[in-house]
Tab-separated table of C-alpha atoms in Angstrom:
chain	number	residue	atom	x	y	z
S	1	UNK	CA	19.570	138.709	45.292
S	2	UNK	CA	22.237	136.434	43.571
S	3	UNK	CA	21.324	133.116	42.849
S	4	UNK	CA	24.887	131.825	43.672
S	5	UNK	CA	27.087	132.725	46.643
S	6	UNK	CA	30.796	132.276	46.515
S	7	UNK	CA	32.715	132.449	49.812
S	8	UNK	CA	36.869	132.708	48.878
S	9	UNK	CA	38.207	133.683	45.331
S	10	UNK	CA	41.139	130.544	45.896
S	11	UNK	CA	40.621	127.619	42.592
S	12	UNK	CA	37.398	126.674	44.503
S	13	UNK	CA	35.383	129.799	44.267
S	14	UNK	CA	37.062	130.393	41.202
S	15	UNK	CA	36.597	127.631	39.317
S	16	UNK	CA	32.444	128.187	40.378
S	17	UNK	CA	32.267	131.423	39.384
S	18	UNK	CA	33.822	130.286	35.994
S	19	UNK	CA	31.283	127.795	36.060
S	20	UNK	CA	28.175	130.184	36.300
S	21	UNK	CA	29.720	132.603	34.087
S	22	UNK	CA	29.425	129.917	31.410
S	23	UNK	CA	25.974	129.106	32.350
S	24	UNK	CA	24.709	132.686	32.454
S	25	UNK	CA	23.432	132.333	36.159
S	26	UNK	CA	23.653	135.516	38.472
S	27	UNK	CA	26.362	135.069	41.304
S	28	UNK	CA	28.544	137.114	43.356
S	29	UNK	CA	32.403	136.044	44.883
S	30	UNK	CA	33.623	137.653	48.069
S	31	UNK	CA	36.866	137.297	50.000
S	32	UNK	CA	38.349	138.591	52.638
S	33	UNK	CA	41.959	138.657	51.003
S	34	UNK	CA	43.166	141.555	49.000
S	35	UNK	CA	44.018	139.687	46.128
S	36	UNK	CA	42.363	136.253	44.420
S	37	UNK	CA	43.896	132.997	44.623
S	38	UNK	CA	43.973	131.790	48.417
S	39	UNK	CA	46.324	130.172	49.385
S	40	UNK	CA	47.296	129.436	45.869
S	41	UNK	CA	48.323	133.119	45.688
S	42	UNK	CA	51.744	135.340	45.273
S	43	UNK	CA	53.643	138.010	47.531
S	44	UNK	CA	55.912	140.456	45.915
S	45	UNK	CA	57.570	142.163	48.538
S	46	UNK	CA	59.121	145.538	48.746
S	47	UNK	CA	62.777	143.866	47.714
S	48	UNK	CA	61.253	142.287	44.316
S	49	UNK	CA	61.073	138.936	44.859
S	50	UNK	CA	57.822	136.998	44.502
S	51	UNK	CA	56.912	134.164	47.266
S	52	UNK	CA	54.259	131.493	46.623
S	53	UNK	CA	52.715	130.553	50.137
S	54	UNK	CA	53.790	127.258	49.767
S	55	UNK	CA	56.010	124.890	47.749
S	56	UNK	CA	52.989	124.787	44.661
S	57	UNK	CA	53.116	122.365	41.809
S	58	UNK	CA	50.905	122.782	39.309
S	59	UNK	CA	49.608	119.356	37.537
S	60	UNK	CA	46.015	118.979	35.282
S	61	UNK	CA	44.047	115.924	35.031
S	62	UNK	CA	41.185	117.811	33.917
S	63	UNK	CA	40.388	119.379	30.215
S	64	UNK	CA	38.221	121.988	32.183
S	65	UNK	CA	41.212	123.291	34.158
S	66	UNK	CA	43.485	123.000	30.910
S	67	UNK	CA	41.169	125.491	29.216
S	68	UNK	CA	40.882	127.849	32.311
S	69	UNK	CA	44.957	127.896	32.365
S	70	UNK	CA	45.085	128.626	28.497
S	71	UNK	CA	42.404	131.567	28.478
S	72	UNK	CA	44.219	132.836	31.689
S	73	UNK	CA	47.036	134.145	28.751
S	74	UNK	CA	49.607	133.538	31.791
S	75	UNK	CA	52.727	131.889	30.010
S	76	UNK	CA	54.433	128.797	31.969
S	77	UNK	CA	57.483	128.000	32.502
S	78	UNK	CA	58.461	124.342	31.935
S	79	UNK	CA	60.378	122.634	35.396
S	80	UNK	CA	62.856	120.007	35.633
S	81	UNK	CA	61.759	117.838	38.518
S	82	UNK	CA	64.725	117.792	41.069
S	83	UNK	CA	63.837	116.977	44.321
S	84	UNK	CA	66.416	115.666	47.199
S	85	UNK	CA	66.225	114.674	50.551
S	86	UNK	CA	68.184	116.517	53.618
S	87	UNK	CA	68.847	113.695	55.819
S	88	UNK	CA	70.839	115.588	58.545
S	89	UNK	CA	71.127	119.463	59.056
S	90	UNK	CA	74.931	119.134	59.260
S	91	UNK	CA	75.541	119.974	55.556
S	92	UNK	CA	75.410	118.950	51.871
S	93	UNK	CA	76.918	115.840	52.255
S	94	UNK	CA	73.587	114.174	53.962
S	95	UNK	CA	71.775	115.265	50.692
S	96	UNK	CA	69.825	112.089	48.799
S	97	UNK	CA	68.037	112.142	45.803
S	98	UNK	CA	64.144	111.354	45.661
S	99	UNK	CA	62.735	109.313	46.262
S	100	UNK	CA	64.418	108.153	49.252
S	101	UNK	CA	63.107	104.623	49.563
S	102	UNK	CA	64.624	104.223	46.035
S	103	UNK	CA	68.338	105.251	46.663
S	104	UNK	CA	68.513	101.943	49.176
S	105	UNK	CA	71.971	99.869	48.647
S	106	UNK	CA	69.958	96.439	49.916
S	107	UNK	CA	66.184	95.797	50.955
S	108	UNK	CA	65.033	96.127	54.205
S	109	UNK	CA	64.219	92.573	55.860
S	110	UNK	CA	61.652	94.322	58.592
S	111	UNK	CA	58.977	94.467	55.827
S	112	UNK	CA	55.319	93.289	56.777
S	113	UNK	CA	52.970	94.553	53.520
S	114	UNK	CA	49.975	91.924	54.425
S	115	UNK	CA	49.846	92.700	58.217
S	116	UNK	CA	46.736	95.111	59.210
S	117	UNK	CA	47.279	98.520	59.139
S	118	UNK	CA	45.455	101.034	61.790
S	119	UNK	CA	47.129	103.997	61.111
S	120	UNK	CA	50.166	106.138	58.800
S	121	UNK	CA	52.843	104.757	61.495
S	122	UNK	CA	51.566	101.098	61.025
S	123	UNK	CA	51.642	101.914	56.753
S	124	UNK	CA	55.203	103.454	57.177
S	125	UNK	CA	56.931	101.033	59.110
S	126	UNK	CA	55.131	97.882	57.468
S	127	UNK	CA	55.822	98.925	54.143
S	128	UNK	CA	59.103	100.636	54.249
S	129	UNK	CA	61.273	99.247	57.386
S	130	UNK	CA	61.780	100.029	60.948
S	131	UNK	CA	65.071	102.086	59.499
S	132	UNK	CA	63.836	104.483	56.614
S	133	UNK	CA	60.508	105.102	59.260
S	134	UNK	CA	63.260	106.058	61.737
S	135	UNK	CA	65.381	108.160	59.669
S	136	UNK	CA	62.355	109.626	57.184
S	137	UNK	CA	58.619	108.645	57.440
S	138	UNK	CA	58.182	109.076	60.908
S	139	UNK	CA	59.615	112.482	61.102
S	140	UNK	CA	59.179	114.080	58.311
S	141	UNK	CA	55.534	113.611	57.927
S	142	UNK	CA	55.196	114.657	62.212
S	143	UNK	CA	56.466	117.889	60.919
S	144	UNK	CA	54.500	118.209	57.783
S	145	UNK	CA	51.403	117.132	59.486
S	146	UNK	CA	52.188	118.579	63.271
S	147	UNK	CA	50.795	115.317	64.199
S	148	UNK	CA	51.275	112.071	65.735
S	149	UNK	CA	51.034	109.711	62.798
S	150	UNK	CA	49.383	107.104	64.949
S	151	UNK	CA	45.768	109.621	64.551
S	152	UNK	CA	46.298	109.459	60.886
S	153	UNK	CA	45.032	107.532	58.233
S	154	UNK	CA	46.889	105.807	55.596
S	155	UNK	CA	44.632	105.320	52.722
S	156	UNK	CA	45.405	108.521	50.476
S	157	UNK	CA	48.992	107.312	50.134
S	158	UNK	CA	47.901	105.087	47.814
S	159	UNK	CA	46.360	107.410	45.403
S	160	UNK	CA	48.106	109.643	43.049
S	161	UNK	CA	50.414	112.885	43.698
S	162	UNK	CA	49.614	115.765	41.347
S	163	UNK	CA	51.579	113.640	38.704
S	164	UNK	CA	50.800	110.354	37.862
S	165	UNK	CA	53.311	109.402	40.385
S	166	UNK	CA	51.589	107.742	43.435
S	167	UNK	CA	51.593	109.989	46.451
S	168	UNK	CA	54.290	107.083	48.353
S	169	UNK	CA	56.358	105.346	45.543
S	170	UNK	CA	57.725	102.028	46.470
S	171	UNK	CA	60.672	100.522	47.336
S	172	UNK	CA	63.535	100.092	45.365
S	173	UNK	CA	67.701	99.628	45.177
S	174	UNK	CA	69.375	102.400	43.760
S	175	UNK	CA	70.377	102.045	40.277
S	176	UNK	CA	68.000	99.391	39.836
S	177	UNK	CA	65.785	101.443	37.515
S	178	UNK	CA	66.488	105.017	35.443
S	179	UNK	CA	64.623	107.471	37.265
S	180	UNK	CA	61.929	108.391	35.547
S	181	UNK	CA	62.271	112.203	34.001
S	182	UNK	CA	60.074	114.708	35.119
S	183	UNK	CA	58.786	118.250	34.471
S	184	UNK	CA	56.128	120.112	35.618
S	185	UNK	CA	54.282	123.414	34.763
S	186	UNK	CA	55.041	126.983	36.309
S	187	UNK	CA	53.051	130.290	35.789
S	188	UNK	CA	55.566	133.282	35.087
S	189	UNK	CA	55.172	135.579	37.841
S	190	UNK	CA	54.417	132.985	40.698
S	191	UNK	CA	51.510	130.670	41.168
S	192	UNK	CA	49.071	133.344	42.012
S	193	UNK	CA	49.541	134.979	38.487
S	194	UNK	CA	47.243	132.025	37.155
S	195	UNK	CA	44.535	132.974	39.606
S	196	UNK	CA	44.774	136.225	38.619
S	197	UNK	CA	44.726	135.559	34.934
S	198	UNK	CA	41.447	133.145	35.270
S	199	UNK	CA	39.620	136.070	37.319
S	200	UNK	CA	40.737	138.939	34.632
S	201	UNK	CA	39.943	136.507	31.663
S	202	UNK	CA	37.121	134.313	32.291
S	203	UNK	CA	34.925	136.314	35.207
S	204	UNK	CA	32.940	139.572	34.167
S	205	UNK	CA	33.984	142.696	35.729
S	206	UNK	CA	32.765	143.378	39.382
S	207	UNK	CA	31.972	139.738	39.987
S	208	UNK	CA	34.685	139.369	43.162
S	209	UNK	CA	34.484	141.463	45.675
S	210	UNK	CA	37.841	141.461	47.830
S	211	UNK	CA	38.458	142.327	51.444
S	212	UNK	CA	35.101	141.327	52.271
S	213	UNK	CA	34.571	138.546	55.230
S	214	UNK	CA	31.575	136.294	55.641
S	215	UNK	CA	31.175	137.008	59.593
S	216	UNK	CA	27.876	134.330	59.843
S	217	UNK	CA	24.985	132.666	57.710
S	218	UNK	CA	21.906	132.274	58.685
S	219	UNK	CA	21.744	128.804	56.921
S	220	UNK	CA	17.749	128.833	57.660
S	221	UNK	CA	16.891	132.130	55.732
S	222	UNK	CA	19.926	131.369	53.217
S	223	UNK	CA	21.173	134.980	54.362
S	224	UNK	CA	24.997	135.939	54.595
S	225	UNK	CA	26.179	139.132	56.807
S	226	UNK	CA	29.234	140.727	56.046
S	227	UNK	CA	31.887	142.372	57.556
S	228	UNK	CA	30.488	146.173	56.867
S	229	UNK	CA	27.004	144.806	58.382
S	230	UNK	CA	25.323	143.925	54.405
S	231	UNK	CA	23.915	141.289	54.334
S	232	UNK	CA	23.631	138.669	51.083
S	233	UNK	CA	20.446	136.842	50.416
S	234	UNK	CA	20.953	133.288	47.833
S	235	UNK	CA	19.279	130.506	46.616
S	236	UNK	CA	23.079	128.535	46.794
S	237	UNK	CA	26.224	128.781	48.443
S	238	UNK	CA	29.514	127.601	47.131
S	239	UNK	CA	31.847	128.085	50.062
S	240	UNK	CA	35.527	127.582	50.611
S	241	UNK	CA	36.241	129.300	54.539
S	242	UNK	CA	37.034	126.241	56.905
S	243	UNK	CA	34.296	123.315	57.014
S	244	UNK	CA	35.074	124.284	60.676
S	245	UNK	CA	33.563	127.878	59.939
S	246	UNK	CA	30.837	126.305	57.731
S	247	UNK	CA	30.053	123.771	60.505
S	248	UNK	CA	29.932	126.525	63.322
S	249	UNK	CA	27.502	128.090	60.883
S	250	UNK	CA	25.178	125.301	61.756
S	251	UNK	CA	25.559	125.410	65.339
S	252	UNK	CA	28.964	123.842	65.783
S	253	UNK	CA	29.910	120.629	67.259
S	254	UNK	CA	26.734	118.585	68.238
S	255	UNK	CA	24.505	120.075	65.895
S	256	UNK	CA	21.641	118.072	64.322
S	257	UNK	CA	22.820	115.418	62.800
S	258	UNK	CA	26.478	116.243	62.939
S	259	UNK	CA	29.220	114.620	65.536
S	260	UNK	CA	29.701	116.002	69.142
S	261	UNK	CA	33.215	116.962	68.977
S	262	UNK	CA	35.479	118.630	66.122
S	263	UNK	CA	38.770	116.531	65.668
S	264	UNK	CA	39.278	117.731	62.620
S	265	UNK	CA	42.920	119.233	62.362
S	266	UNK	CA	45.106	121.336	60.433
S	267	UNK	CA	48.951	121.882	60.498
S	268	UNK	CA	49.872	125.617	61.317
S	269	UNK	CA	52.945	127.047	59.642
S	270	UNK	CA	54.612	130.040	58.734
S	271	UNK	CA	56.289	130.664	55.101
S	272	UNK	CA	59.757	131.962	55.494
S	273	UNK	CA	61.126	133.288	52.581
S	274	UNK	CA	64.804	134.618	52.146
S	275	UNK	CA	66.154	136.346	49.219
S	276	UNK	CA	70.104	136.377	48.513
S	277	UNK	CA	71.859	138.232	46.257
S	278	UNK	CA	74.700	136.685	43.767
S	279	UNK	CA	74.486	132.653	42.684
S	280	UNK	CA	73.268	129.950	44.766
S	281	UNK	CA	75.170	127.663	46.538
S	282	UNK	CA	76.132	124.509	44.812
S	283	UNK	CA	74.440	122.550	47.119
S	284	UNK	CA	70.862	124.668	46.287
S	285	UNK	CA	71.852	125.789	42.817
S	286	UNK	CA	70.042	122.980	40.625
S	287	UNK	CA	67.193	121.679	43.117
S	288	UNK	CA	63.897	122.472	42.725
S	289	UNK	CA	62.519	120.980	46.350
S	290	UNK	CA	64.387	119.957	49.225
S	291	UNK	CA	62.156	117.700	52.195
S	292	UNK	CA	63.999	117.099	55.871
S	293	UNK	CA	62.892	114.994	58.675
S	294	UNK	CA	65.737	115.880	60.634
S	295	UNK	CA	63.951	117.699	63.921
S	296	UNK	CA	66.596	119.891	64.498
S	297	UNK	CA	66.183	122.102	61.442
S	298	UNK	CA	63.041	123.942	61.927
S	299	UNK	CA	60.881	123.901	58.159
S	300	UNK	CA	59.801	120.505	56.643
S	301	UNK	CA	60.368	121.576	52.564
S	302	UNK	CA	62.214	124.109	51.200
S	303	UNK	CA	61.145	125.199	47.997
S	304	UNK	CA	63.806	127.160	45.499
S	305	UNK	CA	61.208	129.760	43.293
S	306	UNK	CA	63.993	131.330	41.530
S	307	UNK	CA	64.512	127.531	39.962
S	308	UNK	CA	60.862	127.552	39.280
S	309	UNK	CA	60.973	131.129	37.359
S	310	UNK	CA	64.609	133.554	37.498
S	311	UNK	CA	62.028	136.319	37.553
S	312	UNK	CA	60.872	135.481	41.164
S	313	UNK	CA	64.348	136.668	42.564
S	314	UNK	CA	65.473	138.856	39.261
S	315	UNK	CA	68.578	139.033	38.210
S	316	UNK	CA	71.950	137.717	40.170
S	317	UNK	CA	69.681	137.427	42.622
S	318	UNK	CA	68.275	133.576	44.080
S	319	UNK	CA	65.014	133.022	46.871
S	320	UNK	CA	63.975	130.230	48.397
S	321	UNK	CA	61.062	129.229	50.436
S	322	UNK	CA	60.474	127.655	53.671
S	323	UNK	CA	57.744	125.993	55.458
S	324	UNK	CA	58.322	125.809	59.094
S	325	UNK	CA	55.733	124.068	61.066
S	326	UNK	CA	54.057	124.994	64.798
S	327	UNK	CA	54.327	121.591	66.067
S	328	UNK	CA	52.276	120.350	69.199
S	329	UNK	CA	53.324	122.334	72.536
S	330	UNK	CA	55.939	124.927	70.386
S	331	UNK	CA	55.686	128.378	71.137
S	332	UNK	CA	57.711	130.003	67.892
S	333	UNK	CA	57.562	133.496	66.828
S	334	UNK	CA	57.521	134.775	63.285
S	335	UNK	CA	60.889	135.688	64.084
S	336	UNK	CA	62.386	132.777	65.520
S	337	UNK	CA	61.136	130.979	62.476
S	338	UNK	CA	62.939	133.287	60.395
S	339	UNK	CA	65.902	133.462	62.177
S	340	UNK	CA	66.537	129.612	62.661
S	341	UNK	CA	65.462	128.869	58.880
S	342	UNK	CA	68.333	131.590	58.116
S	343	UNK	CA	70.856	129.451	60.453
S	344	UNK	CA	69.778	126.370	59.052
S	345	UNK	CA	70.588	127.160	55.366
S	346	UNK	CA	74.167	128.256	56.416
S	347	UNK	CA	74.862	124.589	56.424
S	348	UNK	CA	74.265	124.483	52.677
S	349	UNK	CA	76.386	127.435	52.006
S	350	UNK	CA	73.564	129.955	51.718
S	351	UNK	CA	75.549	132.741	53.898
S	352	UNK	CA	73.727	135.648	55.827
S	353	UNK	CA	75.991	138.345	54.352
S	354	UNK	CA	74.172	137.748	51.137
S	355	UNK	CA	70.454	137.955	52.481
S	356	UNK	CA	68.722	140.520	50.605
S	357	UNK	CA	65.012	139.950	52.007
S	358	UNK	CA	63.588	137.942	54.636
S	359	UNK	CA	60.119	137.531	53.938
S	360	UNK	CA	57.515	135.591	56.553
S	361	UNK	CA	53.514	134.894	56.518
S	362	UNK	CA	51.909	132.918	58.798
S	363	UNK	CA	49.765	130.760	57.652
S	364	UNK	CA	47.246	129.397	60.223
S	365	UNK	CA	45.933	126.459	58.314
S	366	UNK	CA	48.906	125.025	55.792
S	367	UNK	CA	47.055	121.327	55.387
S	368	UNK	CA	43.938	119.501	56.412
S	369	UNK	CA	45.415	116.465	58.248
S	370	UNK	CA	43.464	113.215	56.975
S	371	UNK	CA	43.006	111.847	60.577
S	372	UNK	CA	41.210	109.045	61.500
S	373	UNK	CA	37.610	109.441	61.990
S	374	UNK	CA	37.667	112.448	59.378
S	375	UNK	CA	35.459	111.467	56.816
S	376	UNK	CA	32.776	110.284	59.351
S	377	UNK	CA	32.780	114.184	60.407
S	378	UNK	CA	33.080	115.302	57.000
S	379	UNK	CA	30.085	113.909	55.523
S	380	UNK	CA	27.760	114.692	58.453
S	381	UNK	CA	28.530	118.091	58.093
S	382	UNK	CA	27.979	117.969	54.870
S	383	UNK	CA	24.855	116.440	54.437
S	384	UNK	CA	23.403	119.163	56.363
S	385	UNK	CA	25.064	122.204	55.068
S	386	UNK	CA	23.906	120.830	51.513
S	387	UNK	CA	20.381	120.384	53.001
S	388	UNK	CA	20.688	124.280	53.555
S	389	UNK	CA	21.989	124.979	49.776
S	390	UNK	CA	25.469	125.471	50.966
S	391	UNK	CA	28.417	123.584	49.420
S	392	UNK	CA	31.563	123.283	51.204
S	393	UNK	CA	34.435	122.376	48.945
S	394	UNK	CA	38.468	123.135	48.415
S	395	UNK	CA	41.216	122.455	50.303
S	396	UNK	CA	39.457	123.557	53.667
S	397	UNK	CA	36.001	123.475	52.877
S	398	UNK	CA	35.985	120.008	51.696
S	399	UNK	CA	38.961	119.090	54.411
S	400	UNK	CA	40.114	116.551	52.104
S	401	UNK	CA	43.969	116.396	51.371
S	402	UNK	CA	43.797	113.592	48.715
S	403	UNK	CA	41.853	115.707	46.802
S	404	UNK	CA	42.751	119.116	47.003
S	405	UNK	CA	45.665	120.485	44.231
S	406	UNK	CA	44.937	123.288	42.791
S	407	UNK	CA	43.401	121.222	39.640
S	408	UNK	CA	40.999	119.528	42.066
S	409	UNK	CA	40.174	122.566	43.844
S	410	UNK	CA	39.059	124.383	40.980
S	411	UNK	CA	37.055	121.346	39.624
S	412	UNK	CA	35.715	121.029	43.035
S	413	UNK	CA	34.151	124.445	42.699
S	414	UNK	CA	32.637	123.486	38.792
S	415	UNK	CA	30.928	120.074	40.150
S	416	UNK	CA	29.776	121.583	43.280
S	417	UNK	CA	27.682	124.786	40.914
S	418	UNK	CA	26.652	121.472	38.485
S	419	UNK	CA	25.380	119.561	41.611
S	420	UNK	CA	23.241	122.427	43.110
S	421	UNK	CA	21.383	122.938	39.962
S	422	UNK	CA	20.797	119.009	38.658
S	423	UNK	CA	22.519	116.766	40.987
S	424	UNK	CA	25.632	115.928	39.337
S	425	UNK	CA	27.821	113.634	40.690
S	426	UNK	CA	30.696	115.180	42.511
S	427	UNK	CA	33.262	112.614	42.077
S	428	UNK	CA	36.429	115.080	42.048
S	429	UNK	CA	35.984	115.597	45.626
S	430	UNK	CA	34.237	112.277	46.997
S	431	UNK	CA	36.311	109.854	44.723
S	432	UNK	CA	39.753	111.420	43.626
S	433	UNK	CA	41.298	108.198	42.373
S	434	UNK	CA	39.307	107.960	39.326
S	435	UNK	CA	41.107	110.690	38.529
């Protein structure tokens, strides 16, 4: 019997298993996936071009996570920051730099920073202007989120992006300050190549097993049973599946000690990815990230990998990425997602005649929405799932945006190991801002 369970081979479970590989302690990692990473990992498809499952940037504020990305031997590439707004899905011409609420030619006068704030609506509008909420806030982040932003809470816009950018800069006139340059860090051979380094590099061989599902857990016994009927005895359980799994593994809503009903919610999306052969257009050519609000184009961010690494589209060849949200009441297929992202980027001069590869995953839980009320839920469950040995961390076992990049999530999974055996603080998840 292992001492350690891992559930999911994403950062999380990785970053354990790293953990207990330095400290000698038996453990074993399963997944259901074919492949390690989560949903941090890569897609080459049968065209040659490598999708990331989302627009992934890769920061560090962690010497832990430094050293796991050096012994991973996985050479980065070094990105210029270049992110722009879409305004309007009419063409190039409604393109704005980022950040938006920078690039204003005179202050808004509907501004109310002291007045109470109940909600990500009342932080928008209050802090930014009845206008750029309008235009931006309101609708970009209903798409990103897939929910009304009066059920959401405001407070992790005031903590740090992946940089050491806050996650909402301020206001500000364009031209009023040089915008600050920016780069960020890119694994050769997509984001998932880093996950796969870490596992070759740091984990001994046989540690992971792949396409192998946790189906329950007998939280009493500390038993797992797997998909081919096995079953996994432990003394501790680092999981990553859905709190929402982990909670059901407990009983489910209105189990002892936990709240009555799950309103815990996630955005749905699929990744649309289309791969074009000869140069970009101008209007894509030198972006790295474009975000638009405007409800009439169907994905929230488009991402361009080939500007992240060439390799990711090969030679005279470009890709880009697309995250198109399920929002409330939709019915969209994989299909129509495809096909409407395709029309949309016509208006950028990305023409169909040059589509090589159209590439589409859906991915049933893209974020954990911070709505209000979630933390009350949150550490219910967990208090009793940690009263069982089990450890629910990463992006949707610890169903905690503000503290879930891939830096986090792997630290996440190293406190969590540290806090089973001695009762280590786990202030990566529980208090991201010190960070």
């Amino acid at each position: 019997m292992p001492t350690f369970l891992i559930v999911g081979a994403g950062p999380t479970g990785l970053g354990a298993a790293v953990r207990l590989t330095e400290l000698g302690i038996d453990h074993v990692v399963v997944d259901a996936g074919d492949q390690v990473g989560g949903m941090a990992t890569s897609v080459r498809d049968e065209h040659g071009f490598t999708w990331d499952l989302g627009g992934h940037v890769l920061h560090s504020h962690f010497a832990e996570f430094d050293r796991a990305v050096d012994a991973s031997g996985v050479k980065m590439n070094d990105v210029a920051r270049n992110g722009w707004v879409w305004l309007e899905g009419s063409g190039p011409q409604s393109l704005v730099p980022t950040p938006i609420q920078q690039q204003l030619a005179e202050m808004p006068t509907d501004l109310y920073p002291d007045a109470p704030l109940h909600n990500l609506a009342d932080y928008y509008r209050n802090n930014f202007g009845g206008k750029l909420f309008d235009e931006f806030f309101g609708p970009y982040n209903y798409k990103m989120w897939t929910a009304p932003l009066e059920d959401i809470d405001h407070e992790w816009t005031s903590l740090r992006s992946g940089s050491a950018a806050p996650n909402v800069p301020r206001l500000g006139l364009a031209g009023s300050a040089p915008a600050a340059a920016g780069s960020f860090p890119y694994p050769i051979g997509g984001t998932g190549a880093l996950w796969q380094g870490v596992h070759d590099q740091l984990l001994e061989p046989g540690t992971v097993r792949l396409r192998t599902r946790v189906v329950d857990v007998d939280v009493v016994r500390r038993v797992a049973t797997l998909d081919d009927g096995s079953t996994v005895g432990y003394d501790h359980c680092v999981s990553s599946a859905p709190l929402t799994t982990a909670w059901g593994w407990l009983g489910g809503a209105g189990a002892e000690g936990t709240a009555e009903r799950n309103s815990l919610c996630a955005s749905r999306i699929y990744a649309v990815g289309l791969g074009y052969r000869g140069a970009a257009p101008e209007a894509l050519a030198d972006k790295t990230w474009l975000y638009c609000p405007d409800l009439g184009v169907p994905w929230y961010r488009a991402t361009m990998l080939n500007n992240y690494d060439p390799a990711n589209a090969g030679d005279g060849r470009w890709n880009v990425l697309c995250e198109v949200p399920l929002l409330p009441g939709q019915t969209l297929t994989a299909d129509d997602a495809v096909r409407r992202t395709e029309e949309s980027l016509r208006a950028l001069g990305a023409e169909s005649a040059y589509v090589v590869s159209r590439f589409v995953r859906e991915v049933p839980m893209g974020y954990p929405v911070p709505t209000l009320g979630r933390d009350d839920i949150v550490r219910t469950v967990d208090e009793r799932l940690r009263a069982h040995g089990i450890h629910s961390r990463g992006r949707f076992g610890g169903w905690r945006y503000e503290s879930s990049n891939q830096d986090y999530g792997y630290m996440q999974g190293r406190e969590a190991v540290d806090n089973a055996l001695s009762g280590t603080p786990e202030d990566v998840y529980w208090h991201p801002d010190r960070f």
